[in-house]
XYZ file of C-alpha atoms in Angstrom:
628
model
C -10.779 -55.064 -26.761
C -11.616 -55.866 -23.136
C -8.257 -54.541 -21.985
C -9.036 -51.116 -23.481
C -12.497 -50.875 -21.903
C -12.423 -48.164 -19.260
C -9.477 -46.558 -21.069
C -10.359 -45.820 -24.686
C -13.403 -47.971 -25.293
C -16.756 -47.502 -23.579
C -18.349 -49.932 -21.177
C -20.801 -51.077 -23.871
C -17.952 -51.979 -26.240
C -19.265 -49.625 -28.936
C -18.327 -46.090 -27.851
C -14.750 -44.962 -28.255
C -12.597 -41.861 -27.925
C -9.786 -40.144 -29.799
C -6.854 -38.846 -27.750
C -5.185 -35.835 -29.361
C -1.884 -34.499 -28.015
C -0.803 -30.961 -28.913
C 2.778 -29.725 -28.984
C 3.788 -26.284 -27.701
C 2.909 -24.618 -31.027
C -0.495 -26.315 -31.005
C -1.182 -25.179 -27.447
C -0.455 -21.590 -28.432
C -3.022 -21.903 -31.245
C -5.597 -23.991 -29.371
C -8.352 -21.415 -29.913
C -8.121 -22.051 -33.674
C -6.926 -25.657 -33.608
C -9.621 -27.212 -31.395
C -12.566 -26.006 -33.528
C -10.764 -27.260 -36.643
C -10.186 -30.685 -35.075
C -13.867 -30.830 -34.124
C -14.879 -29.992 -37.695
C -12.658 -32.749 -39.116
C -13.917 -35.355 -36.619
C -17.542 -34.397 -37.238
C -17.019 -34.634 -40.996
C -15.316 -38.046 -40.798
C -17.899 -39.469 -38.385
C -20.893 -37.936 -40.131
C -22.154 -36.080 -37.075
C -22.554 -32.526 -35.797
C -19.857 -30.643 -33.899
C -22.349 -29.922 -31.103
C -22.730 -33.675 -30.489
C -19.018 -34.226 -29.805
C -17.930 -34.639 -26.190
C -14.655 -32.881 -25.300
C -12.517 -33.047 -22.176
C -8.938 -32.816 -21.029
C -6.397 -30.124 -20.037
C -6.458 -28.430 -23.461
C -10.256 -28.140 -23.349
C -10.071 -26.930 -19.743
C -7.651 -24.151 -20.677
C -9.583 -23.147 -23.776
C -12.863 -23.064 -21.861
C -11.267 -20.930 -19.134
C -10.100 -18.416 -21.749
C -13.472 -18.334 -23.500
C -15.444 -18.072 -20.245
C -13.304 -15.273 -18.826
C -13.411 -13.252 -22.048
C -17.154 -13.814 -22.302
C -17.563 -12.562 -18.725
C -15.636 -9.374 -19.471
C -17.553 -8.750 -22.691
C -20.915 -9.460 -21.099
C -20.546 -7.728 -17.736
C -18.003 -4.930 -18.237
C -20.584 -2.501 -19.678
C -23.311 -3.204 -17.036
C -20.684 -2.876 -14.300
C -19.509 0.433 -15.745
C -23.072 1.761 -15.997
C -23.844 0.735 -12.412
C -20.694 2.464 -11.141
C -21.547 5.659 -13.068
C -25.134 5.724 -11.792
C -23.988 5.258 -8.190
C -21.344 7.973 -8.651
C -24.060 10.274 -9.961
C -26.387 9.493 -7.050
C -23.548 9.887 -4.547
C -22.019 13.103 -5.849
C -25.328 14.645 -7.016
C -23.484 16.356 -9.847
C -23.426 15.268 -13.468
C -20.151 17.111 -14.050
C -18.453 15.625 -11.000
C -19.711 12.109 -11.763
C -18.574 12.366 -15.402
C -15.099 13.524 -14.418
C -14.658 10.619 -11.963
C -16.168 8.142 -14.413
C -14.065 9.236 -17.404
C -10.919 9.202 -15.278
C -11.690 5.606 -14.288
C -12.317 4.681 -17.948
C -8.987 6.243 -18.909
C -7.224 4.169 -16.243
C -8.927 1.036 -17.581
C -7.812 1.758 -21.119
C -4.304 2.563 -19.941
C -3.756 -0.766 -18.185
C -5.176 -2.638 -21.191
C -2.692 -0.768 -23.400
C 0.178 -1.626 -21.052
C -0.734 -5.326 -21.172
C -1.114 -5.300 -24.957
C 2.093 -3.422 -25.803
C 4.141 -5.484 -23.367
C 3.253 -8.544 -25.436
C 1.100 -10.268 -22.807
C -2.407 -11.556 -23.465
C -5.440 -11.248 -21.220
C -5.432 -14.460 -19.214
C -8.285 -15.612 -16.994
C -6.699 -13.711 -14.086
C -5.563 -10.573 -15.911
C -9.061 -10.127 -17.292
C -10.166 -9.168 -13.761
C -7.620 -6.338 -13.651
C -9.403 -3.662 -15.768
C -12.567 -3.697 -13.590
C -10.359 -3.648 -10.496
C -8.426 -0.614 -11.767
C -11.750 1.077 -12.476
C -12.853 0.390 -8.900
C -9.651 1.902 -7.498
C -9.933 4.965 -9.723
C -13.562 5.501 -8.697
C -12.652 5.072 -5.025
C -9.853 7.638 -5.131
C -11.843 9.914 -7.432
C -14.899 10.078 -5.172
C -12.724 11.003 -2.186
C -11.059 13.829 -4.136
C -14.329 15.014 -5.639
C -15.926 15.192 -2.199
C -13.067 17.406 -1.054
C -13.730 19.638 -4.069
C -17.488 19.802 -3.563
C -17.039 20.526 0.154
C -14.593 23.332 -0.613
C -16.963 24.682 -3.276
C -19.340 25.855 -0.564
C -16.950 28.581 0.540
C -14.568 29.030 -2.419
C -14.525 29.815 -6.076
C -14.272 26.737 -8.314
C -10.604 27.381 -9.194
C -9.670 27.763 -5.532
C -11.765 24.716 -4.635
C -9.812 22.625 -7.153
C -6.531 23.739 -5.590
C -7.887 23.026 -2.099
C -9.097 19.622 -3.270
C -5.548 18.709 -4.324
C -3.995 20.244 -1.184
C -6.233 18.271 1.158
C -6.361 15.044 -0.784
C -2.927 14.412 -2.304
C -1.335 12.940 0.839
C -4.055 10.442 1.849
C -4.620 9.535 -1.824
C -0.939 8.894 -2.469
C -0.605 6.900 0.741
C -3.754 4.856 0.151
C -2.986 4.026 -3.480
C 0.643 3.438 -2.525
C -0.370 0.841 0.050
C -2.729 -0.727 -2.490
C 0.266 -1.007 -4.829
C 2.134 -2.728 -2.003
C -0.735 -5.190 -1.734
C -0.595 -6.080 -5.421
C 3.208 -6.111 -5.412
C 3.146 -8.688 -2.615
C 1.730 -11.156 -5.176
C 5.173 -11.194 -6.804
C 6.294 -13.689 -4.140
C 3.918 -16.270 -5.666
C 5.355 -19.416 -7.161
C 2.651 -19.399 -9.875
C 3.345 -17.318 -12.988
C -0.282 -16.133 -13.575
C -0.450 -14.686 -10.056
C 2.979 -13.044 -10.443
C 1.865 -11.456 -13.710
C -1.240 -10.138 -11.973
C 1.011 -8.665 -9.292
C 3.199 -6.928 -11.899
C 0.400 -5.436 -13.982
C -1.739 -4.742 -10.924
C 1.039 -2.664 -9.371
C 1.568 -0.766 -12.634
C -2.182 -0.183 -12.867
C -2.452 1.160 -9.312
C 0.488 3.556 -9.764
C -0.939 4.816 -13.067
C -4.310 5.256 -11.341
C -2.725 7.332 -8.586
C -1.110 9.637 -11.140
C -4.295 9.930 -13.213
C -6.628 10.614 -10.267
C -4.388 13.280 -8.700
C -3.930 15.138 -11.990
C -7.103 14.607 -14.010
C -9.693 15.391 -11.322
C -8.298 18.681 -9.893
C -7.316 19.923 -13.376
C -10.687 18.989 -14.881
C -12.623 20.730 -12.152
C -10.371 23.776 -12.412
C -11.134 24.049 -16.147
C -14.812 23.170 -15.877
C -15.222 25.393 -12.843
C -14.062 28.472 -14.697
C -16.483 27.820 -17.513
C -19.446 26.508 -15.536
C -18.784 27.530 -11.959
C -22.393 28.388 -11.225
C -23.693 25.095 -12.615
C -21.224 23.040 -10.674
C -21.984 24.897 -7.495
C -25.700 24.532 -7.951
C -25.666 20.859 -8.826
C -23.109 19.870 -6.237
C -25.867 18.933 -3.863
C -23.549 18.255 -0.950
C -25.594 18.243 2.219
C -24.570 20.602 4.980
C -23.124 19.064 8.111
C -26.268 19.863 10.002
C -28.305 17.659 7.705
C -26.230 14.561 8.354
C -24.550 15.209 11.691
C -27.388 13.601 13.641
C -26.564 10.062 12.515
C -22.823 10.585 12.828
C -23.258 12.180 16.275
C -25.337 9.223 17.414
C -22.719 6.751 16.124
C -19.923 8.715 17.818
C -21.839 8.801 21.103
C -22.556 5.048 20.861
C -18.897 4.150 20.296
C -17.779 6.531 23.043
C -20.345 5.662 25.719
C -20.191 1.919 25.052
C -16.563 1.793 24.014
C -15.565 -1.383 25.828
C -18.687 -3.238 24.719
C -18.158 -2.139 21.103
C -14.547 -3.295 21.082
C -15.443 -6.613 22.739
C -18.126 -7.302 20.127
C -15.920 -6.391 17.159
C -12.831 -8.234 18.391
C -15.058 -11.123 19.488
C -16.335 -11.469 15.918
C -12.727 -11.521 14.718
C -11.784 -14.184 17.234
C -14.811 -16.304 16.324
C -14.029 -16.119 12.613
C -10.320 -16.761 13.219
C -11.233 -20.250 14.463
C -11.931 -21.186 10.851
C -8.592 -19.993 9.449
C -6.739 -23.296 10.115
C -9.473 -25.127 8.169
C -9.080 -22.953 5.064
C -8.697 -25.138 1.965
C -7.754 -24.480 -1.647
C -8.937 -26.166 -4.815
C -8.300 -25.890 -8.552
C -10.418 -28.917 -9.436
C -12.617 -28.757 -12.504
C -15.873 -28.407 -10.556
C -14.566 -25.250 -8.820
C -14.203 -23.525 -12.201
C -17.612 -24.079 -13.821
C -21.278 -24.286 -12.982
C -22.728 -27.850 -12.844
C -24.940 -27.195 -15.879
C -22.122 -25.850 -18.076
C -21.215 -27.614 -21.331
C -17.782 -28.736 -20.136
C -19.137 -30.235 -16.899
C -21.854 -32.099 -18.791
C -19.238 -33.461 -21.203
C -17.065 -34.614 -18.287
C -20.016 -36.382 -16.671
C -21.007 -38.039 -19.974
C -17.472 -39.280 -20.704
C -16.820 -40.547 -17.179
C -20.179 -42.326 -17.089
C -19.810 -44.065 -20.466
C -16.106 -44.232 -21.345
C -13.495 -43.789 -18.631
C -12.234 -41.792 -15.677
C -10.491 -38.721 -17.061
C -7.731 -37.742 -14.626
C -4.426 -39.515 -15.349
C -1.732 -40.299 -12.806
C 1.498 -41.173 -14.532
C 3.649 -43.701 -12.653
C 7.187 -43.997 -14.018
C 9.133 -47.203 -13.321
C 12.815 -46.484 -13.900
C 15.469 -49.205 -14.381
C 19.043 -47.913 -14.312
C 21.488 -48.875 -17.142
C 23.384 -51.263 -14.861
C 20.221 -53.129 -13.791
C 20.863 -56.883 -13.941
C 17.207 -57.935 -14.275
C 16.184 -59.575 -17.545
C 13.347 -58.254 -19.712
C 11.008 -60.921 -18.324
C 11.961 -60.008 -14.737
C 11.423 -56.324 -15.488
C 8.036 -57.128 -16.966
C 7.282 -59.066 -13.778
C 8.063 -55.960 -11.679
C 5.862 -53.941 -14.038
C 3.043 -56.469 -13.548
C 3.289 -56.197 -9.742
C 3.200 -52.382 -9.908
C 0.223 -52.594 -12.286
C -1.593 -54.922 -9.886
C -0.837 -52.663 -6.896
C -2.351 -49.712 -8.773
C -5.470 -51.640 -9.770
C -6.078 -52.593 -6.140
C -6.407 -48.919 -5.151
C -10.102 -48.090 -4.551
C -9.981 -44.788 -6.456
C -8.166 -46.155 -9.523
C -10.655 -47.080 -12.259
C -8.239 -48.399 -14.920
C -4.524 -48.737 -15.674
C -2.760 -48.434 -19.030
C 0.761 -49.827 -19.477
C 2.848 -52.074 -21.727
C 0.966 -55.009 -20.187
C -2.237 -53.699 -21.768
C -0.646 -54.064 -25.214
C 1.421 -57.217 -24.651
C -0.373 -60.547 -25.241
C -0.421 -63.192 -22.532
C 2.471 -65.636 -23.091
C 1.201 -68.970 -24.458
C 1.342 -72.015 -22.233
C 4.372 -74.185 -23.061
C 4.112 -77.175 -20.663
C 6.519 -79.335 -22.679
C 9.422 -76.875 -22.682
C 11.981 -76.352 -19.926
C 11.478 -73.200 -17.897
C 14.771 -71.717 -19.108
C 13.643 -71.989 -22.732
C 10.222 -70.535 -21.833
C 11.943 -67.563 -20.154
C 14.226 -67.121 -23.187
C 11.239 -67.053 -25.552
C 9.394 -64.501 -23.372
C 12.509 -62.294 -23.228
C 12.759 -62.465 -27.008
C 9.080 -61.538 -27.405
C 9.499 -58.535 -25.108
C 12.599 -57.362 -27.018
C 10.711 -57.637 -30.313
C 7.815 -55.635 -28.872
C 9.998 -52.775 -27.558
C 9.643 -50.626 -30.730
C 5.860 -50.906 -30.469
C 6.003 -50.048 -26.758
C 8.049 -46.936 -27.514
C 5.692 -45.954 -30.309
C 2.755 -46.276 -27.897
C 4.641 -44.069 -25.382
C 4.623 -46.712 -22.635
C 8.403 -47.165 -22.777
C 11.296 -44.815 -23.311
C 14.915 -45.903 -23.632
C 17.415 -43.252 -22.558
C 21.059 -43.003 -21.569
C 19.851 -43.089 -17.948
C 18.081 -46.421 -18.484
C 14.597 -47.704 -19.342
C 11.510 -45.825 -18.198
C 8.261 -47.806 -18.230
C 5.091 -45.738 -18.038
C 1.875 -46.754 -16.279
C -1.181 -44.468 -16.492
C -3.731 -44.879 -13.711
C -7.123 -43.264 -14.268
C -9.146 -41.662 -11.470
C -12.348 -39.641 -11.580
C -12.258 -35.925 -12.280
C -15.639 -35.381 -10.614
C -15.608 -37.641 -7.543
C -15.045 -35.796 -4.236
C -11.484 -37.029 -3.836
C -8.680 -35.489 -1.847
C -5.881 -35.702 -4.393
C -3.286 -35.471 -1.646
C -4.699 -38.538 0.118
C -5.002 -40.447 -3.180
C -1.351 -39.793 -4.038
C -0.197 -40.670 -0.533
C -2.086 -43.992 -0.562
C -0.770 -44.787 -4.014
C 2.863 -44.085 -3.121
C 2.551 -46.274 -0.029
C 1.013 -49.113 -2.065
C 3.817 -48.941 -4.639
C 6.499 -49.646 -2.065
C 5.426 -53.280 -1.747
C 6.343 -54.310 -5.343
C 9.784 -52.759 -4.925
C 10.355 -54.671 -1.691
C 9.764 -57.946 -3.581
C 12.664 -57.218 -5.953
C 15.904 -59.098 -5.116
C 17.971 -57.081 -2.653
C 20.940 -56.740 -5.024
C 18.703 -55.043 -7.647
C 16.543 -52.757 -5.500
C 18.872 -49.776 -5.728
C 18.690 -50.063 -9.537
C 14.933 -49.444 -9.614
C 12.940 -46.320 -8.697
C 9.334 -45.134 -8.916
C 7.952 -41.611 -9.381
C 4.553 -40.055 -10.072
C 3.645 -37.363 -12.559
C 0.645 -36.102 -14.504
C -2.334 -33.838 -13.915
C -3.276 -35.003 -10.406
C 0.158 -34.458 -8.800
C 0.310 -31.101 -10.556
C -3.143 -30.108 -9.271
C -2.202 -31.215 -5.757
C 1.014 -29.194 -5.930
C -0.831 -26.109 -7.212
C -3.397 -26.385 -4.392
C -0.584 -26.405 -1.854
C 1.114 -23.538 -3.679
C -2.086 -21.470 -3.593
C -2.336 -21.689 0.187
C 1.365 -20.930 0.514
C 1.008 -17.962 -1.849
C -1.937 -16.604 0.124
C 0.060 -16.709 3.340
C 3.296 -15.369 1.834
C 1.709 -12.525 -0.122
C -0.499 -11.542 2.811
C 2.417 -11.570 5.236
C 4.510 -9.528 2.814
C 1.726 -6.999 2.349
C 1.072 -6.827 6.097
C 4.745 -6.263 6.860
C 5.256 -3.539 4.258
C 1.937 -1.762 4.925
C 2.430 -1.934 8.699
C 5.890 -0.408 8.285
C 4.374 2.319 6.098
C 1.608 2.988 8.608
C 4.172 3.134 11.403
C 6.176 5.768 9.526
C 3.071 7.743 8.524
C 1.586 7.652 12.027
C 4.986 8.442 13.571
C 4.984 5.559 16.020
C 5.112 1.776 16.158
C 2.110 1.392 18.450
C -0.023 3.897 16.565
C 0.870 2.154 13.276
C -0.092 -1.256 14.652
C -3.302 0.228 16.098
C -4.192 1.631 12.672
C -3.696 -1.795 11.093
C -6.319 -3.450 13.318
C -9.209 -2.195 11.182
C -7.422 -3.403 8.034
C -6.914 -6.932 9.325
C -10.560 -7.050 10.453
C -12.121 -7.780 7.008
C -9.508 -10.368 6.032
C -9.806 -12.386 9.248
C -13.602 -12.411 9.129
C -13.950 -13.183 5.394
C -11.380 -15.964 5.176
C -12.261 -17.285 8.625
C -15.875 -17.691 7.499
C -14.679 -19.500 4.357
C -12.839 -21.936 6.597
C -15.827 -22.401 8.926
C -18.224 -22.925 6.015
C -15.765 -25.225 4.170
C -15.770 -22.980 1.083
C -12.545 -23.727 -0.833
C -10.377 -20.953 -2.218
C -9.702 -20.944 -5.937
C -6.999 -19.074 -7.816
C -9.155 -15.930 -7.939
C -9.819 -15.925 -4.198
C -6.119 -16.073 -3.325
C -5.503 -12.628 -4.797
C -8.318 -10.911 -2.934
C -6.587 -10.929 0.468
C -3.621 -8.742 -0.501
C -5.717 -6.550 -2.807
C -8.436 -6.064 -0.184
C -5.802 -5.197 2.406
C -4.473 -2.468 0.137
C -7.971 -1.124 -0.579
C -8.932 -1.229 3.115
C -5.950 0.958 3.959
C -7.385 3.584 1.562
C -10.249 4.630 3.847
C -8.112 4.113 6.953
C -5.523 6.636 5.780
C -8.166 9.164 4.734
C -9.836 8.787 8.140
C -6.623 9.056 10.165
C -5.280 11.972 8.124
C -8.375 14.076 8.813
C -8.612 12.841 12.402
C -5.112 14.156 13.094
C -5.882 17.460 11.397
C -9.050 17.909 13.421
C -7.270 16.906 16.625
C -4.802 19.745 16.127
C -7.583 22.356 16.144
C -7.775 24.491 19.307
C -9.964 22.917 21.974
C -10.457 19.687 20.006
C -10.962 16.374 21.778
C -10.751 12.904 20.308
C -14.532 12.682 20.353
C -14.985 15.959 18.476
C -12.199 14.971 16.062
C -13.883 11.635 15.323
C -17.218 13.378 14.696
C -15.629 15.986 12.414
C -13.801 13.213 10.529
C -17.059 11.279 10.147
C -18.634 14.386 8.612
C -15.691 14.959 6.271
C -14.858 11.383 5.238
C -17.860 9.237 6.175
C -20.042 9.978 3.135
C -17.128 9.480 0.715
C -16.178 6.185 2.397
C -19.723 4.884 2.076
C -20.024 6.108 -1.515
C -16.771 4.477 -2.639
C -17.550 1.169 -0.938
C -21.106 1.026 -2.301
C -20.211 2.050 -5.855
C -17.195 -0.232 -6.067
C -18.889 -3.146 -4.310
C -22.050 -3.074 -6.408
C -20.023 -2.439 -9.559
C -17.989 -5.586 -8.897
C -21.048 -7.594 -7.869
C -22.294 -7.417 -11.458
C -19.569 -9.974 -12.252
C -21.095 -12.331 -9.684
C -23.520 -13.439 -12.412
C -20.657 -14.786 -14.527
C -20.818 -18.510 -15.322
C -17.046 -18.671 -14.799
C -16.826 -19.489 -11.099
C -13.421 -17.861 -10.277
C -14.620 -14.535 -11.728
C -17.924 -14.809 -9.887
C -16.258 -15.748 -6.599
C -13.648 -12.993 -6.961
C -16.424 -10.428 -7.402
C -18.493 -11.678 -4.460
C -15.488 -11.973 -2.150
C -14.152 -8.524 -3.105
C -17.573 -6.927 -2.515
C -17.846 -8.712 0.840
C -14.336 -7.587 1.798
C -15.143 -3.987 0.824
C -18.239 -4.088 3.054
C -16.221 -5.509 5.941
C -13.465 -2.953 5.364
C -16.072 -0.186 5.555
C -17.347 -1.635 8.832
C -13.784 -1.777 10.159
C -13.094 1.855 9.250
C -16.423 3.248 10.449
C -16.783 1.133 13.601
C -13.570 -0.526 14.785
C -11.136 2.293 13.950
C -13.201 5.085 15.625
C -13.828 2.812 18.631
C -10.062 2.355 19.002
C -9.460 6.094 18.607
C -12.035 6.805 21.335
C -10.510 4.218 23.672
C -7.502 4.903 25.905
C -5.319 3.574 23.063
C -6.378 6.617 21.027
C -4.156 8.828 23.184
C -1.255 7.614 21.045
C -2.444 10.061 18.394
C -2.453 13.078 20.682
C 0.544 15.347 20.200
C -0.367 17.578 23.142
C -1.238 16.715 26.761
C -4.061 14.174 26.663
C -7.609 15.451 26.523
C -10.572 13.398 27.627
C -12.445 11.793 24.750
């Protein structure tokens, strides 16, 4: 009884637990199986299901699924309504807002259909994809619709629809194409959920590009013929003279104080970049749920009254040719058990020693006979050891299993815990006779090593996917801008939001979870959207007779500035609705994406024009340089 306290029996000797292990079929049906198990336990124990305390990897996974689906169900409609209202306020046209909104809804439904008919289910990560596709569709749709409404001032609706497509197809294709590159870069991940997000995200972005470029011009062409006067009257697009004052002032500020502006913006990047080396990842239980959630309360209750809940499996392997007797092997097992118990973070250890009674004292018998009797007792107990899963006999030898328990909630660095444990386990092996050492090996397994490996993989995935996206998008920008230097210059405003956001996370010691990792590549792709729209119109304006870089920047502000602000505000606020989710990865993804969209807007409206107005902006001039 005392041996099982801190493992299966509570500290008061009265509370106990039931450990249920599911096979692969059970894991696939955990949503149905876990409630049924709870019903059976409650019936047998004469209690209510709500009074049961549940924990463990199966409960973690089930709670993640339930929380993510609940977030989508609860916040998808408010997010959609917010996006529609902001579209309506931005475009000042019910018809235009409805066309953009319905196109985004179609894209959402399309990606859900693709996921369903491909046989995949909505995981905790994929559930973020439909709102993200909606955001991308709204972003591209508002840009195209602004082109249409601007053209509507001087053209018939049918002609305006054609002009909308003519002016917008190139920057839209390039921007959504680079966004697809950002999602496709997630395919380099070593984690299957992130790779799946990369696959379906890329499909969703490409479908969005096709839908936006066909649905919006065609819809406005049809609606324009039927209701051309209404559309024209309700367009509500302000004339340049109404808004040029603010844009003129911003252009003058960036031109007259160009060096100061660039120093401030690049200085902020440099300051934030200091925190990048300190960026950490975490997939620990407390990074997934709010402290007052049911699962966190159950974890706290169980760890306080029963046992630490995170297992570290230590496997002691004796090769088939090992010459040690059963008693000698049990002695090695005892030394490993003792070394584990001496670790400060280990709360309890379960092994064959927990189940094997202490050998009786036999003072009158020779030591050889005592050893023979102990060996015989161990051999007789082997079937029970195997049944209890603390021993497995294979063709490769005997594998003895020790399970060390550490806290799931304590602020532990799992990497340090594993490192200290592996160092401590070397001492028992060094006490084995030299001729037998090569016949014995130790390894660790279980949830903690897996969590530690995933945390390392997350950071690696962030770097690899971001580098892949940067390389491909920079190459694309270089080709589009017809020059290596001009392509690199264009990328500065796209790197700006990523460096500042993730640098601040490092400085503030905010760990990245699995949702945060994906935002870097996705945000990079979205940031390129406004950059390409801005540069495309800047080049067009610069080719006008008598144009200077200053006049081209101002004209581009007037053409693209309102649409850039509208897309960032509508998409950012639409995503921020999910910040109220009780599932922390969804909430953090929404907040981080909204923050990145705001920073991307600042990069495209401040840093990019400042660079274009600086001497470096001459790279974009195709004729003899003109003064800015």
